[in-house]
Short mmCIF file of C-alpha atoms and ligand atoms in Angstrom, two decimals:
data_model
loop_
_atom_site.label_atom_id
_atom_site.label_comp_id
_atom_site.label_asym_id
_atom_site.label_seq_id
_atom_site.Cartn_x
_atom_site.Cartn_y
_atom_site.Cartn_z
CA MET A 1 113.09 14.32 98.36
CA LYS A 2 116.75 14.90 99.25
CA LEU A 3 118.02 18.35 101.40
CA THR A 4 120.79 20.02 101.39
CA ILE A 5 121.59 22.63 103.12
CA LEU A 6 122.95 25.16 101.01
CA GLY A 7 123.01 28.26 103.13
CA SER A 8 122.25 28.00 107.03
CA GLY A 9 122.98 31.69 108.08
CA SER A 10 122.07 35.14 107.88
CA PRO A 11 123.76 38.46 106.49
CA GLU A 12 126.50 38.68 108.75
CA ALA A 13 129.47 37.04 107.27
CA TYR A 14 130.58 34.22 108.91
CA ALA A 15 132.96 30.82 107.41
CA ARG A 16 130.70 28.71 109.57
CA ARG A 17 126.99 29.53 107.99
CA ALA A 18 126.55 30.83 104.48
CA SER A 19 123.20 33.14 104.00
CA SER A 20 120.34 31.02 103.21
CA GLY A 21 120.01 28.30 100.55
CA PHE A 22 118.12 25.17 100.65
CA LEU A 23 117.90 22.61 98.22
CA LEU A 24 115.69 19.77 97.21
CA GLU A 25 115.79 16.90 95.21
CA VAL A 26 113.33 15.85 93.36
CA GLY A 27 112.98 12.89 90.61
CA SER A 28 114.63 14.54 88.10
CA ASP A 29 114.07 18.49 89.02
CA ARG A 30 116.88 20.12 91.97
CA ILE A 31 115.21 23.19 92.91
CA LEU A 32 116.89 25.99 95.09
CA PHE A 33 114.83 28.19 97.79
CA ASP A 34 116.49 31.02 98.37
CA CYS A 35 120.59 32.42 96.61
CA GLY A 36 122.30 34.19 99.75
CA GLY A 37 126.22 34.87 99.39
CA GLY A 38 127.75 32.23 100.00
CA VAL A 39 125.37 29.37 99.26
CA VAL A 40 126.98 29.09 95.42
CA ASP A 41 130.01 27.85 96.90
CA ASN A 42 128.12 25.01 99.13
CA LEU A 43 126.48 24.13 96.20
CA ILE A 44 129.87 23.42 94.33
CA ARG A 45 131.29 21.38 97.52
CA SER A 46 128.30 19.47 97.63
CA GLY A 47 129.26 18.30 94.39
CA ARG A 48 126.81 19.86 92.27
CA LEU A 49 127.71 22.50 89.11
CA PRO A 50 125.78 25.46 88.82
CA LYS A 51 124.10 24.09 85.63
CA ASP A 52 122.42 21.29 87.88
CA ILE A 53 120.18 23.29 89.04
CA THR A 54 116.53 23.67 87.76
CA HIS A 55 114.10 25.96 89.15
CA LEU A 56 114.88 28.96 92.11
CA PHE A 57 111.48 29.90 93.78
CA PHE A 58 112.71 33.26 95.83
CA THR A 59 111.10 33.81 99.33
CA HIS A 60 111.65 37.83 99.04
CA TYR A 61 114.71 39.76 98.50
CA HIS A 62 116.68 40.74 101.53
CA SER A 63 120.24 40.31 100.17
CA ASP A 64 120.71 37.60 102.59
CA HIS A 65 118.58 35.62 100.00
CA MET A 66 119.98 36.88 96.78
CA MET A 67 123.63 38.42 96.59
CA ASP A 68 124.22 35.54 94.86
CA TYR A 69 121.83 34.86 91.96
CA ALA A 70 123.51 36.67 89.37
CA ARG A 71 126.03 34.07 90.42
CA LEU A 72 124.38 31.14 90.00
CA VAL A 73 122.97 32.16 86.54
CA HIS A 74 126.14 33.45 85.22
CA ALA A 75 127.67 30.29 85.81
CA ALA A 76 125.08 27.80 84.53
CA TRP A 77 125.24 30.06 81.83
CA ASP A 78 128.67 29.49 81.29
CA GLU A 79 128.53 26.05 81.31
CA GLY A 80 125.71 25.94 78.64
CA ALA A 81 123.04 25.51 80.80
CA LEU A 82 119.46 25.47 79.49
CA PRO A 83 118.01 28.90 80.77
CA LEU A 84 117.49 28.22 84.27
CA LYS A 85 113.47 28.78 86.44
CA VAL A 86 112.98 31.49 87.92
CA PHE A 87 109.97 31.82 90.52
CA GLY A 88 109.37 34.81 93.49
CA PRO A 89 107.22 37.73 93.82
CA ASN A 90 107.69 41.25 92.40
CA PRO A 91 109.78 42.63 91.03
CA LEU A 92 112.17 39.56 90.02
CA ALA A 93 111.61 40.64 86.43
CA LYS A 94 113.72 44.25 87.14
CA ILE A 95 115.97 42.40 89.95
CA THR A 96 116.75 39.95 86.88
CA ASP A 97 116.70 42.67 84.13
CA GLY A 98 119.13 45.28 85.95
CA TYR A 99 122.12 42.16 85.89
CA PHE A 100 121.55 40.43 82.99
CA GLY A 101 119.29 43.17 79.87
CA ARG A 102 120.87 44.34 77.39
CA ASP A 103 121.67 48.17 79.91
CA GLY A 104 122.05 45.94 82.82
CA VAL A 105 124.64 46.13 85.37
CA LEU A 106 126.69 42.93 83.69
CA ASN A 107 126.62 44.61 80.18
CA ASN A 108 129.89 45.27 79.66
CA ASP A 109 130.97 41.25 80.84
CA LEU A 110 128.27 39.59 78.68
CA ARG A 111 129.22 41.85 75.41
CA ALA A 112 132.88 41.08 76.06
CA ARG A 113 133.32 37.30 76.75
CA THR A 114 129.97 36.83 73.66
CA GLU A 115 131.35 39.64 71.07
CA LEU A 116 135.14 39.12 71.30
CA PRO A 117 136.31 36.63 68.98
CA GLN A 118 139.29 34.78 71.62
CA SER A 119 136.02 35.19 73.80
CA GLN A 120 133.53 33.49 71.10
CA GLN A 121 137.12 30.82 70.82
CA VAL A 122 136.92 29.81 74.55
CA TRP A 123 133.31 29.35 73.94
CA VAL A 124 133.61 27.15 71.07
CA ALA A 125 136.26 24.45 71.81
CA ARG A 126 134.11 23.98 75.55
CA GLY A 127 131.42 22.88 73.24
CA GLY A 128 129.17 26.06 72.28
CA THR A 129 127.96 27.01 69.24
CA LEU A 130 128.12 31.40 67.99
CA PRO A 131 126.54 33.28 68.11
CA ARG A 132 126.29 32.88 71.66
CA PRO A 133 123.49 34.64 73.11
CA TRP A 134 122.60 36.13 76.68
CA PRO A 135 121.51 34.32 79.90
CA ALA A 136 117.98 34.59 79.92
CA PRO A 137 116.43 33.27 82.83
CA GLU A 138 112.59 32.59 82.65
CA VAL A 139 111.65 34.67 85.32
CA THR A 140 108.11 34.39 86.81
CA GLU A 141 106.35 36.53 89.49
CA ILE A 142 104.48 35.09 92.01
CA THR A 143 102.24 36.06 94.75
CA ALA A 144 100.92 33.60 98.36
CA GLY A 145 99.49 30.74 96.54
CA PHE A 146 100.39 29.48 93.95
CA THR A 147 101.46 26.39 93.10
CA TYR A 148 103.27 24.63 90.70
CA GLN A 149 103.69 21.23 89.07
CA GLY A 150 106.64 19.52 88.40
CA ASP A 151 108.58 15.93 88.33
CA GLY A 152 105.95 15.02 90.29
CA TRP A 153 106.52 17.45 92.66
CA GLN A 154 104.23 20.30 93.49
CA LEU A 155 104.83 23.70 95.01
CA VAL A 156 102.43 26.19 97.20
CA SER A 157 103.06 29.47 98.10
CA ALA A 158 101.57 31.22 100.58
CA ASN A 159 102.67 34.50 103.05
CA ALA A 160 105.22 34.92 105.73
CA THR A 161 105.00 37.90 107.80
CA HIS A 162 108.62 40.39 107.80
CA ALA A 163 109.36 42.58 105.91
CA GLN A 164 105.96 44.08 103.92
CA PRO A 165 104.93 46.52 102.49
CA ILE A 166 108.50 47.36 101.03
CA LEU A 167 109.22 43.22 100.76
CA ASP A 168 106.81 40.90 99.82
CA CYS A 169 107.98 38.16 100.89
CA LEU A 170 106.49 34.25 100.91
CA GLY A 171 106.96 30.79 102.33
CA PHE A 172 106.89 27.14 100.10
CA SER A 173 105.62 23.39 100.46
CA VAL A 174 106.49 20.45 98.27
CA VAL A 175 104.45 17.59 98.33
CA ALA A 176 106.23 14.28 96.64
CA GLY A 177 105.70 11.04 96.81
CA GLY A 178 103.48 11.37 99.87
CA LYS A 179 105.63 13.48 101.35
CA LYS A 180 105.39 16.98 102.45
CA PHE A 181 108.79 20.30 103.04
CA VAL A 182 108.12 23.22 104.38
CA TYR A 183 110.24 26.21 104.37
CA SER A 184 108.77 28.58 105.89
CA GLY A 185 110.81 31.57 105.21
CA ASP A 186 111.75 34.32 107.11
CA THR A 187 108.29 35.14 109.24
CA ALA A 188 106.59 35.69 112.37
CA ILE A 189 104.22 33.01 113.38
CA ASN A 190 100.84 33.74 111.61
CA SER A 191 98.02 32.13 110.59
CA GLU A 192 99.62 31.56 106.06
CA ILE A 193 102.58 29.42 107.35
CA THR A 194 101.33 27.88 109.98
CA ALA A 195 98.72 26.33 107.96
CA LEU A 196 101.10 25.63 105.12
CA SER A 197 103.09 23.42 107.76
CA ARG A 198 100.25 21.55 108.67
CA ASP A 199 101.41 17.96 107.94
CA ALA A 200 104.23 18.45 107.09
CA ASP A 201 107.09 15.76 107.52
CA LEU A 202 109.47 18.22 107.76
CA LEU A 203 109.07 21.84 108.44
CA LEU A 204 112.48 24.33 107.94
CA HIS A 205 112.29 27.30 109.83
CA TRP A 206 113.93 30.40 110.60
CA CYS A 207 115.15 31.56 113.58
CA TYR A 208 116.54 34.55 114.62
CA ARG A 209 116.01 34.91 117.84
CA GLY A 210 117.92 32.94 120.82
CA ALA A 211 115.45 31.67 123.26
CA GLY A 212 114.46 34.89 125.81
CA GLU A 213 116.51 37.12 123.90
CA ARG A 214 115.27 40.36 123.63
CA LEU A 215 115.53 42.48 120.63
CA HIS A 216 113.81 45.49 119.62
CA PRO A 217 109.80 45.07 119.98
CA ALA A 218 109.38 45.78 116.93
CA LEU A 219 111.83 43.06 115.54
CA GLN A 220 111.26 41.32 118.81
CA ALA A 221 107.26 40.20 117.40
CA PHE A 222 108.47 39.77 114.05
CA SER A 223 111.25 36.41 115.45
CA PRO A 224 109.78 33.83 117.23
CA ASP A 225 112.33 32.05 119.38
CA PRO A 226 113.00 28.34 119.22
CA GLY A 227 110.22 27.45 121.81
CA GLU A 228 107.66 29.44 119.78
CA VAL A 229 107.75 28.51 117.20
CA ALA A 230 108.36 24.75 118.40
CA ASP A 231 104.45 25.60 119.46
CA MET A 232 103.38 26.30 115.93
CA ALA A 233 105.13 23.11 114.61
CA GLN A 234 102.34 21.02 117.23
CA SER A 235 99.57 23.33 116.82
CA VAL A 236 99.65 21.39 113.00
CA GLY A 237 101.29 18.58 113.40
CA VAL A 238 104.86 18.86 112.05
CA LYS A 239 106.75 15.42 112.57
CA ARG A 240 110.44 16.88 112.11
CA LEU A 241 111.21 20.85 112.57
CA LEU A 242 114.55 22.54 111.93
CA LEU A 243 115.52 26.00 112.38
CA SER A 244 118.04 28.46 110.57
CA HIS A 245 119.58 31.87 109.30
CA PHE A 246 121.12 31.39 112.68
CA ARG A 247 123.66 34.26 113.14
CA VAL A 248 127.57 34.55 115.00
CA HIS A 249 125.60 35.01 118.40
CA MET A 250 123.59 31.81 118.92
CA ASP A 251 126.01 29.51 117.19
CA SER A 252 127.72 28.61 121.71
CA ALA A 253 127.36 25.51 122.90
CA GLU A 254 124.41 26.85 125.51
CA GLY A 255 122.62 28.30 122.74
CA HIS A 256 122.18 25.73 120.81
CA GLN A 257 121.50 22.82 123.78
CA LYS A 258 118.86 25.85 124.84
CA ALA A 259 116.88 25.84 122.03
CA LEU A 260 117.00 22.68 121.71
CA ASP A 261 115.73 22.06 125.01
CA ASP A 262 113.38 24.42 124.95
CA MET A 263 111.85 22.82 121.40
CA SER A 264 111.47 19.81 122.95
CA ALA A 265 110.19 20.44 125.95
CA ARG A 266 106.80 21.73 123.47
CA PHE A 267 107.29 20.10 120.55
CA GLN A 268 106.66 16.01 120.11
CA GLY A 269 108.29 15.71 117.39
CA VAL A 270 112.45 15.65 115.93
CA ALA A 271 113.50 19.08 116.35
CA GLY A 272 117.03 20.38 115.57
CA ILE A 273 119.24 22.70 114.08
CA VAL A 274 121.15 22.54 110.78
CA GLU A 275 124.61 23.29 110.15
CA ASP A 276 125.72 23.63 106.08
CA LEU A 277 125.53 21.00 104.22
CA ASP A 278 123.26 18.78 106.45
CA VAL A 279 121.26 16.51 104.26
CA PHE A 280 118.06 15.22 105.36
CA ASP A 281 115.85 12.68 103.75
CA ILE A 282 111.94 13.02 102.97
ZN1 ZN B 1 117.79 36.07 105.80
#
């Protein structure tokens, strides 16, 4: 498996980090986890195109995990891709229909592109055929315990603890070729994501709080700091731990050093902080 970081940031506007998005390449499949703002730009910077994505899995629908969803689907459609397979919690079907349904917010754009003769001519000149269909991602709403078999890989979902009851939130594991990748999503340390992380070769975990940083009590309990994530990873035999979802103020040299020191003191595997466009072999 090959992991490419397409967005390692948060909702904050930040040139260094796009919002959350992670590409996992296994066999002939290219699996995207989350699709926050800026992820499509980084996908293109990484040398791929929107049409290259075969599967998209959403952990939850905070904006920083989905703002480039419509852009990805629309761009892949315009490149003539097969319909994207999209998986995520309820209400994925409603969100997708809100963008791409006949009465969706993009309906004027889609009508113009499919009905105007000049637009049809552009489409045909690029190798398309008429009538031009609308984008139609294949949507599957999922819950914890969902399993999926891809081309040589198996995915499992588990409950993340983050923004319930308004948002259902998940994390995912993928096993392929005897290796295990886990993406926590945004979550407190909970028993389900901890169990999902057992013996992971690479655990990609969110981190929204610097070492020792105080947040609102309600948020603090749901936002493990680097040392707390390291404790969890150590408890279940994770081999490599990577933190993502950093905010602007967490990116000082001192902040990174403190996070790395806290992790290495409490975790015996390899630990790090990801940056956009980093690549990891698993
Ligand atoms: Zn987030």
